[in-house]
PDB file of C-alpha atoms in Angstrom:
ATOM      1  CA  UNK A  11       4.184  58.905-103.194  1.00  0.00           C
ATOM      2  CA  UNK A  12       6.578  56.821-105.165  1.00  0.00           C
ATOM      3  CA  UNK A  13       6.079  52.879-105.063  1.00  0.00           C
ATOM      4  CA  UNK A  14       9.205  51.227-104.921  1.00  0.00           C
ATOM      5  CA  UNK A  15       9.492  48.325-107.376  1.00  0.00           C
ATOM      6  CA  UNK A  16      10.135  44.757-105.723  1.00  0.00           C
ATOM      7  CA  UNK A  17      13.721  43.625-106.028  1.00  0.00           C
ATOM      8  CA  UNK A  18      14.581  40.814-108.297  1.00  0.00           C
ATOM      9  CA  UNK A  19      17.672  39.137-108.088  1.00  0.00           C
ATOM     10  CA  UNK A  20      20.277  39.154-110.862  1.00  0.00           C
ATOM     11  CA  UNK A  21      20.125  35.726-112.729  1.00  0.00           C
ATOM     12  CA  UNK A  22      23.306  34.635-111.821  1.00  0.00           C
ATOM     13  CA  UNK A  23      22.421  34.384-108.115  1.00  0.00           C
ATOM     14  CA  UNK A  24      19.548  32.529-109.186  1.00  0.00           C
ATOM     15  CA  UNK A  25      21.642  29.965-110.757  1.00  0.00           C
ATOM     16  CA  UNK A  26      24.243  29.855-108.129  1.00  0.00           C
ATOM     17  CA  UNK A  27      21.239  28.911-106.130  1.00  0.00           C
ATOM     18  CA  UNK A  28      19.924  26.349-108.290  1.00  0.00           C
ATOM     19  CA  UNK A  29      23.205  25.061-108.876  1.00  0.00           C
ATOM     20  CA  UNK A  30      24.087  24.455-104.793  1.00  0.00           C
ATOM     21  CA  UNK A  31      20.541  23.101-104.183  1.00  0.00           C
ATOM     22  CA  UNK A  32      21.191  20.670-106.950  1.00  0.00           C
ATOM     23  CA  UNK A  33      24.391  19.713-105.425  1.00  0.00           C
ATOM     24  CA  UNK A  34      22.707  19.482-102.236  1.00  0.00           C
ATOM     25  CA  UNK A  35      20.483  17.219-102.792  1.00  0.00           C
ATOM     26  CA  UNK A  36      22.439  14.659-105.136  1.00  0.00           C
ATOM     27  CA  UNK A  37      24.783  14.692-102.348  1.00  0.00           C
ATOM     28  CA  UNK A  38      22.158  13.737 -99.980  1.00  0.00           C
ATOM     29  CA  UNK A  39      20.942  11.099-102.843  1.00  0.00           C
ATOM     30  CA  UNK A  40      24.377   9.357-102.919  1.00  0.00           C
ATOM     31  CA  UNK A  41      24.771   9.409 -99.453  1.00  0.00           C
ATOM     32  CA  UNK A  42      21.514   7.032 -99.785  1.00  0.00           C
ATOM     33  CA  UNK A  43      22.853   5.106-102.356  1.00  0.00           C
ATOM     34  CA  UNK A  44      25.317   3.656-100.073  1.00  0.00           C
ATOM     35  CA  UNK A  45      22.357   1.994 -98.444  1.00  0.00           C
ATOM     36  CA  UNK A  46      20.551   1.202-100.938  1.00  0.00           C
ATOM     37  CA  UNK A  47      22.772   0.436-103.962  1.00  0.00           C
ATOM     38  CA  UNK A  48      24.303  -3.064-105.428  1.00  0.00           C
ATOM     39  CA  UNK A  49      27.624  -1.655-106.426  1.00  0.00           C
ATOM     40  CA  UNK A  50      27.954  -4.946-108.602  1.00  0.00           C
ATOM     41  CA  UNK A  51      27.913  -5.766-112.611  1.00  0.00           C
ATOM     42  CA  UNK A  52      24.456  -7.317-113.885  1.00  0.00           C
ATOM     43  CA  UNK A  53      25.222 -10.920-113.386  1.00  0.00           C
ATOM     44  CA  UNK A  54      25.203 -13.231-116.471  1.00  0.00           C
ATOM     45  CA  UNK A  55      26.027 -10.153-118.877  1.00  0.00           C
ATOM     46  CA  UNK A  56      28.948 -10.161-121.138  1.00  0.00           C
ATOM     47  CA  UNK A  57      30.492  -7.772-121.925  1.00  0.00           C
ATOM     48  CA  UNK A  58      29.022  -5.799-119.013  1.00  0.00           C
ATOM     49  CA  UNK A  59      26.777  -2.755-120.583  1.00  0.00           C
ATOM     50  CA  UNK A  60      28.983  -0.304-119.252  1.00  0.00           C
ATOM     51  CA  UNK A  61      28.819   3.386-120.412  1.00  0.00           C
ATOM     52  CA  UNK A  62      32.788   2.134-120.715  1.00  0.00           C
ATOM     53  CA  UNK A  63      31.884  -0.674-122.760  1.00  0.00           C
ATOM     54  CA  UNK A  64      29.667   1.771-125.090  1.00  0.00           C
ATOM     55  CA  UNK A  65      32.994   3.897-125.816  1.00  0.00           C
ATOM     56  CA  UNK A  66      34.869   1.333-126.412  1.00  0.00           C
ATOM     57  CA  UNK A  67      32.963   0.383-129.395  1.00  0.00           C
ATOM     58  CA  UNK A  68      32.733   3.747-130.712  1.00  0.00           C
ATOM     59  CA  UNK A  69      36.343   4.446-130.825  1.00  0.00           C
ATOM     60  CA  UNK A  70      36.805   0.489-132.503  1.00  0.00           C
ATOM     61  CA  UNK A  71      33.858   1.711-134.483  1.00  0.00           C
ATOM     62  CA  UNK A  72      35.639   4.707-136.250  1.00  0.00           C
ATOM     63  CA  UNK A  73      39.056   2.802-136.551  1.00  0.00           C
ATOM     64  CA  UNK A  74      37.695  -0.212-137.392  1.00  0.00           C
ATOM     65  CA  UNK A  75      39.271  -0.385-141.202  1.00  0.00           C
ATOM     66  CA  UNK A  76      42.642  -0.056-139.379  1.00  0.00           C
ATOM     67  CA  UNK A  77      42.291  -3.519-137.657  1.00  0.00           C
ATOM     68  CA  UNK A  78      44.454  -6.282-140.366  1.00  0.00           C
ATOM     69  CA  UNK A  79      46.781  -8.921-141.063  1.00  0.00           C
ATOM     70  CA  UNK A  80      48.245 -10.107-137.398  1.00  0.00           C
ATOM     71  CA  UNK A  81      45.996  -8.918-134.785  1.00  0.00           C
ATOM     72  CA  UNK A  82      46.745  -9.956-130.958  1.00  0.00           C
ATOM     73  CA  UNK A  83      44.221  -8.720-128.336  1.00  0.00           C
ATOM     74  CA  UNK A  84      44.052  -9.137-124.437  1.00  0.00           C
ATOM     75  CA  UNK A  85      42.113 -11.466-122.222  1.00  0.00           C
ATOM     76  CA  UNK A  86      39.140 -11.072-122.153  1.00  0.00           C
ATOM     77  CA  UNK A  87      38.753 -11.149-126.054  1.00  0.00           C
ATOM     78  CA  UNK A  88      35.581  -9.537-126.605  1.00  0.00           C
ATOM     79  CA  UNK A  89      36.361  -8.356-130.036  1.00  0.00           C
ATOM     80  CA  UNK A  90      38.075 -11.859-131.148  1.00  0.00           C
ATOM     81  CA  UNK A  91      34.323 -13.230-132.837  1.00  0.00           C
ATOM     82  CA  UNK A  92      34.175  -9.266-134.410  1.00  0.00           C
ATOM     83  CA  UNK A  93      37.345  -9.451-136.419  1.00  0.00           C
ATOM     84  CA  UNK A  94      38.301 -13.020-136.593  1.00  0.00           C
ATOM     85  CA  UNK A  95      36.764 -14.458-139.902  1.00  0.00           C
ATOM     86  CA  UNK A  96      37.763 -10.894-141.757  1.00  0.00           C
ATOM     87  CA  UNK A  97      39.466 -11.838-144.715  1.00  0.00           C
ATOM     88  CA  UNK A  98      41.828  -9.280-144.044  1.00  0.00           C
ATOM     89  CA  UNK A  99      43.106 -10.847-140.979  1.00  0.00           C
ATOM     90  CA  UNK A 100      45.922 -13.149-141.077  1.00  0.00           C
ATOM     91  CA  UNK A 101      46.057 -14.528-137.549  1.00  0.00           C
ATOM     92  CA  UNK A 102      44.296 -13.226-134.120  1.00  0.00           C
ATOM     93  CA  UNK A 103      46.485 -14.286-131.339  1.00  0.00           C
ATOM     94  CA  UNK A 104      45.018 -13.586-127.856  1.00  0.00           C
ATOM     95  CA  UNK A 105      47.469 -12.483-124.844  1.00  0.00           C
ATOM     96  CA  UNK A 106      46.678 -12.856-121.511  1.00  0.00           C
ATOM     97  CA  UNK A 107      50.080 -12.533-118.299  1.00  0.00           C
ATOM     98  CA  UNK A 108      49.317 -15.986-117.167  1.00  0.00           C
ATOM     99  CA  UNK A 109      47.931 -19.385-118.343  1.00  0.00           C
ATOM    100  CA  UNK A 110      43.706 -18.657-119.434  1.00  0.00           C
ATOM    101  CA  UNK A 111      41.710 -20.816-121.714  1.00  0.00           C
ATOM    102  CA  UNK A 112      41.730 -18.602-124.586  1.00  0.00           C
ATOM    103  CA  UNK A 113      45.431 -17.255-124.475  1.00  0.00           C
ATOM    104  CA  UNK A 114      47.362 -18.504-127.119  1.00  0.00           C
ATOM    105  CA  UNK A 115      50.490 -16.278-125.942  1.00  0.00           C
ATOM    106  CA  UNK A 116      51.548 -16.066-122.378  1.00  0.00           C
ATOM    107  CA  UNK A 117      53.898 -13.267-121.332  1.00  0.00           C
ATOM    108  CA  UNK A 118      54.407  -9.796-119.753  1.00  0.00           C
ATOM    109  CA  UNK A 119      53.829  -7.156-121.959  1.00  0.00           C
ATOM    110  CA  UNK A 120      56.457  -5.177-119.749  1.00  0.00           C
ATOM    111  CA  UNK A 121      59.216  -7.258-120.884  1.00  0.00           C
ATOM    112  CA  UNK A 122      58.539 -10.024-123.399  1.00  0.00           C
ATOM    113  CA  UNK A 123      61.962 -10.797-125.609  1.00  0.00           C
ATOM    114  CA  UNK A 124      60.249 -14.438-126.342  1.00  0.00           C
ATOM    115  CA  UNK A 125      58.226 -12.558-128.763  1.00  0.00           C
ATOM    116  CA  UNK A 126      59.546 -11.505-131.941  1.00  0.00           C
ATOM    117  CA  UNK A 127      59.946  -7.742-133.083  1.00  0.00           C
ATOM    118  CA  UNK A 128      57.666  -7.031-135.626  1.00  0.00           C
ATOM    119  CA  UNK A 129      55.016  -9.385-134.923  1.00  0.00           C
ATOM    120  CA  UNK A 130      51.941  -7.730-135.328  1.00  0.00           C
ATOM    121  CA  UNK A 131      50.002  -5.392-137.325  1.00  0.00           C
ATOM    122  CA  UNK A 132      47.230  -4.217-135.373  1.00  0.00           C
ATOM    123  CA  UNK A 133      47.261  -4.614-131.051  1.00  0.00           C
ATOM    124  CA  UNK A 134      44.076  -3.837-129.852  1.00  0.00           C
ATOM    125  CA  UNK A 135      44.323  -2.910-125.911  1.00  0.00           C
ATOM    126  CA  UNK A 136      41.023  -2.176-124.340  1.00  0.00           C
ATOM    127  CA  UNK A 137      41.437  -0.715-120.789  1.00  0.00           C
ATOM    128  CA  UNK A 138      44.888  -3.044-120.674  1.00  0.00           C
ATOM    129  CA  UNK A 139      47.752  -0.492-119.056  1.00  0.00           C
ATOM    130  CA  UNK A 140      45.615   0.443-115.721  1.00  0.00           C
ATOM    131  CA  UNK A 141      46.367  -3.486-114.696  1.00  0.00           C
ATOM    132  CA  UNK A 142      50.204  -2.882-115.824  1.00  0.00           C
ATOM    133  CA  UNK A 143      52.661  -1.510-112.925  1.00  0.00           C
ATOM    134  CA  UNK A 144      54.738  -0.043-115.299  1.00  0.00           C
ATOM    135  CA  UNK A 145      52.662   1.352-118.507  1.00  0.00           C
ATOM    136  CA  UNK A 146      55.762   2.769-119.900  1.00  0.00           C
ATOM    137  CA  UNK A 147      57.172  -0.329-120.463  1.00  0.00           C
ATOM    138  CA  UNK A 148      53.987  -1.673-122.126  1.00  0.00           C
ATOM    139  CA  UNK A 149      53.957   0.459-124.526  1.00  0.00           C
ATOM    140  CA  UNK A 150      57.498   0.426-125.379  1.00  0.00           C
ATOM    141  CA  UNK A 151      57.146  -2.993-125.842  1.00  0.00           C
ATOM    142  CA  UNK A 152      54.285  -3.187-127.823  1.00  0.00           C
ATOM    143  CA  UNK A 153      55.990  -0.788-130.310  1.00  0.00           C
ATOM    144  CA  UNK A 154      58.466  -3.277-130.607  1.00  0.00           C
ATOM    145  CA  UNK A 155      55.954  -5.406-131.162  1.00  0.00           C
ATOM    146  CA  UNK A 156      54.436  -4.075-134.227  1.00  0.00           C
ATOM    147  CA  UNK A 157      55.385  -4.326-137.625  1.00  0.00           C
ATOM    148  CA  UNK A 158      56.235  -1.066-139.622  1.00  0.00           C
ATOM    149  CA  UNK A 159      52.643   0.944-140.420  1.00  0.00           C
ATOM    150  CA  UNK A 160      51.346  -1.079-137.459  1.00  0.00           C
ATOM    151  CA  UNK A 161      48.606   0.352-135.476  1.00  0.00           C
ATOM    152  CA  UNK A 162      48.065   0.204-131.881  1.00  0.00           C
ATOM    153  CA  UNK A 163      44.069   0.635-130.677  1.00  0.00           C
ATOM    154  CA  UNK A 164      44.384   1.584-127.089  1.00  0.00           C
ATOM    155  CA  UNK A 165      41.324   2.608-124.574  1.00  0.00           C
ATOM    156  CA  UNK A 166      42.073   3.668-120.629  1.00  0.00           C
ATOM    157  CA  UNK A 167      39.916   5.032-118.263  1.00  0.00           C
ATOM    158  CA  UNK A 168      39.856   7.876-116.762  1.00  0.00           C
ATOM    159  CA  UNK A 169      37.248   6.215-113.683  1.00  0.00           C
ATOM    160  CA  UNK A 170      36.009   2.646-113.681  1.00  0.00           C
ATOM    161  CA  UNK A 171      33.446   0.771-111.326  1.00  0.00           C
ATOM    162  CA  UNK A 172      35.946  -0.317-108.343  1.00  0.00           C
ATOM    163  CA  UNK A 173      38.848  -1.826-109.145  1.00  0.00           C
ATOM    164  CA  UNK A 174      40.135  -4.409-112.068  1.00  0.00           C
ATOM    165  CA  UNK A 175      41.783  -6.439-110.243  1.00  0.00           C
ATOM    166  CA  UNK A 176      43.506  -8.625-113.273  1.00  0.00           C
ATOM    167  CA  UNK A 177      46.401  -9.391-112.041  1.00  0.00           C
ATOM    168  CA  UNK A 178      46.139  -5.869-110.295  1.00  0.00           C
ATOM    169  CA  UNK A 179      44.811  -2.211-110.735  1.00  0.00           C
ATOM    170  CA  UNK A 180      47.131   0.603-110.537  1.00  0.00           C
ATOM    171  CA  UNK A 181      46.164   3.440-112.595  1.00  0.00           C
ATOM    172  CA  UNK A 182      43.636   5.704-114.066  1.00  0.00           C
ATOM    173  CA  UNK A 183      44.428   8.371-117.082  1.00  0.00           C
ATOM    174  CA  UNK A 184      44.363  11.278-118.940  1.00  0.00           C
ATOM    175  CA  UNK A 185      45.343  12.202-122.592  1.00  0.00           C
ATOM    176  CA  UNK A 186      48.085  13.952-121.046  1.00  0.00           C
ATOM    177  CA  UNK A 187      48.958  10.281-119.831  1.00  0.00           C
ATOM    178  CA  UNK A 188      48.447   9.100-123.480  1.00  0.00           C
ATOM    179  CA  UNK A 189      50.442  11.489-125.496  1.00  0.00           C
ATOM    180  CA  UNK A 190      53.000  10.563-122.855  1.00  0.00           C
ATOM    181  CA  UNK A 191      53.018   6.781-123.104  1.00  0.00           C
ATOM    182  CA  UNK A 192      52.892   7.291-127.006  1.00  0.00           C
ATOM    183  CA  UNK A 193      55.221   9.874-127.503  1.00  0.00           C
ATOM    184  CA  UNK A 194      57.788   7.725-129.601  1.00  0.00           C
ATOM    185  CA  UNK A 195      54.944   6.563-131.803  1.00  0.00           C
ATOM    186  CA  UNK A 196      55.032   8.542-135.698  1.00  0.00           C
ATOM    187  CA  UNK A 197      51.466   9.616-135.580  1.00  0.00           C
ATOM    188  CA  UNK A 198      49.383   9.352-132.695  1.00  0.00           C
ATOM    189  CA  UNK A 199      45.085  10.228-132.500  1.00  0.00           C
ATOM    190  CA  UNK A 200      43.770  10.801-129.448  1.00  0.00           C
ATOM    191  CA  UNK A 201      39.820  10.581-128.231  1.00  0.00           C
ATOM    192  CA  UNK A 202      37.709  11.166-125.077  1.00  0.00           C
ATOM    193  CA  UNK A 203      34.315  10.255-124.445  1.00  0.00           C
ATOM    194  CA  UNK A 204      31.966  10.665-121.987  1.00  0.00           C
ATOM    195  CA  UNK A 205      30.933  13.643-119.584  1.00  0.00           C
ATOM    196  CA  UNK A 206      30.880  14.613-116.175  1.00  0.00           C
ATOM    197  CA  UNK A 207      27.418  12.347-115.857  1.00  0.00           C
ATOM    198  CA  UNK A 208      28.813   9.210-117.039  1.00  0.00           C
ATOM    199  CA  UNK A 209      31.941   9.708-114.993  1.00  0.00           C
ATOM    200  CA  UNK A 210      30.392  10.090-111.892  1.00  0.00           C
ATOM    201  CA  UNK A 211      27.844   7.346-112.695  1.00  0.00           C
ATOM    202  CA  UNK A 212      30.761   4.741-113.146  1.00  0.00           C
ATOM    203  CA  UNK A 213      31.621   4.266-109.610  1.00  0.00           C
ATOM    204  CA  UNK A 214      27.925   4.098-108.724  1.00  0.00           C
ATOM    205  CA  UNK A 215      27.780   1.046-111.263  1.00  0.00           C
ATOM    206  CA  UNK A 216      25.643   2.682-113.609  1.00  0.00           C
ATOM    207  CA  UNK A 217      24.994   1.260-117.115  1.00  0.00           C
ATOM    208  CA  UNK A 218      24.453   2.382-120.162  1.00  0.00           C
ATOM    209  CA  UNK A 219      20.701   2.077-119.963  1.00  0.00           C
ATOM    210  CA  UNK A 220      20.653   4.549-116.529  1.00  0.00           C
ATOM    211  CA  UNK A 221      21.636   7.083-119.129  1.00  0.00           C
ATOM    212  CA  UNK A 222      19.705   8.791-121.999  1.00  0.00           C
ATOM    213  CA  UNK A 223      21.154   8.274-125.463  1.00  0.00           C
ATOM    214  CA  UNK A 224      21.761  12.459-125.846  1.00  0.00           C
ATOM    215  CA  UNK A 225      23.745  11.991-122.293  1.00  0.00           C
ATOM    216  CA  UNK A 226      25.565   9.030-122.887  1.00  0.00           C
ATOM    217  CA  UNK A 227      26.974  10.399-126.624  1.00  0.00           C
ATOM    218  CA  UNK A 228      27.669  13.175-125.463  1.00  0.00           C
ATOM    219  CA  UNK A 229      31.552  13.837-125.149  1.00  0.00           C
ATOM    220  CA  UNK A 230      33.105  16.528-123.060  1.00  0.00           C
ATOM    221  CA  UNK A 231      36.946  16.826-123.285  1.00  0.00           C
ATOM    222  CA  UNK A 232      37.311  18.153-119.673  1.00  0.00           C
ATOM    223  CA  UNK A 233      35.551  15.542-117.976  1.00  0.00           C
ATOM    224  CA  UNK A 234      35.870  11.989-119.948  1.00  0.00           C
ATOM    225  CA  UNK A 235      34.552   8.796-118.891  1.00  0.00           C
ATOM    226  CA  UNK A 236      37.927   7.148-121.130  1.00  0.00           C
ATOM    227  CA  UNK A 237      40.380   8.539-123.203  1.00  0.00           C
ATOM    228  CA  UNK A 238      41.560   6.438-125.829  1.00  0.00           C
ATOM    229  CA  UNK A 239      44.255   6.345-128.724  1.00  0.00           C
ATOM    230  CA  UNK A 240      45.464   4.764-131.844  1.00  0.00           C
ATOM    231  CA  UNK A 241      49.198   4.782-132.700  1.00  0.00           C
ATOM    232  CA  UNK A 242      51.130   3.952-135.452  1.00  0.00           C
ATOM    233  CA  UNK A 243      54.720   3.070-135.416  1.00  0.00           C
TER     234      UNK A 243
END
């Protein structure tokens, strides 16, 4: 009599498995969350320790050298006390669409002729154009904006905690949205960073503590947290 050896199935259907139980239960998990979890910043930290935040930095990080002479950056200036006593900058300006403490220019970066062309050599714009209802015209402008060889440090994200509600939120991106907004710029370097874990964490208010340091550095082009550029006219 022949014994019939026990089936064992193919390793793909063991993954599939795996895979849908996993979704499963993390659906069930963030279904819990919405009893459960503070979908609020840490209170009294600044800048918030978002995975966001952490990218940031690392694209600044590897274009740091670029940042000289007249710099102008956006309310809030997190990066003003960074840069500010380098002796190669000239000036740092800080921009904000309506009357703040530390804004020493007020206007609309959609439209602002008051300013004159050429101004600046480096614009940084940290997660800037999502509060701008037309981004287009942003970055139009800010090419006007910048003196010849002038760079343009630009972050966006691709999902954010809530909304950003300075003056408004409208949009979220992609590099296909970059190379886009950018096009008339003579050299353009794009980025992405983060992964599918950070990017679903960011809505849940994770930081960058929830994650390990292997997760949180690591960056998958299909599924960023932000997508950032620098341009130079």
């Amino acid at each position: 009599m022949i014994s019939k050896r026990p089936s064992i199935l193919p390793i793909r259907y063991l993954k599939a498995i795996c895979s849908n139980l996993y979704k499963y239960f993390l659906g069930r998990f963030l279904g819990m969350g919405l009893g459960v979890n503070k979908f609020e910043f840490p209170e009294g930290i600044l800048p918030v320790p978002t995975p966001a935040r952490h990218y940031i930095d690392t694209f600044l990080n590897e274009f740091d050298h670029f940042v000289k002479g007249r710099v102008i950056e956006f309310v809030p200036p997190f990066y003003q006390e960074r840069y500010l006593k380098r002796p190669e900058i000239v000036s740092y300006d800080v921009w904000d669409v309506m009357p703040s403490a530390p804004a020493t220019i007020v206007a609309d970066l959609q439209s602002a002729p008051e300013i004159t062309d050429g101004s600046f050599d480096t614009i940084l714009c940290t997660h800037v154009l999502c509060n701008i209802q037309y981004p287009w015209l942003a970055t139009r402008e800010m090419h006007r904006l910048l003196d010849d060889g002038g760079v343009v440090l630009c972050t966006v994200p691709m999902v954010l905690q809530g909304y950003a509600p300075h003056p408004a939120d409208f949009y979220r991106f992609t590099t296909d949205s970059l190379r886009t907004l950018f096009g008339d710029y003579s050299k353009i370097e794009l980025r992405t960073y983060g992964n599918s874990a950070t990017a679903s964490g960011s809505p849940q208010f994770l930081m960058s503590n929830h994650f390990s340091k292997s997760v949180l550095n690591f960056h998958d082009p299909n599924c960023p947290s932000i997508v950032a550029v620098a341009a130079w006219k």
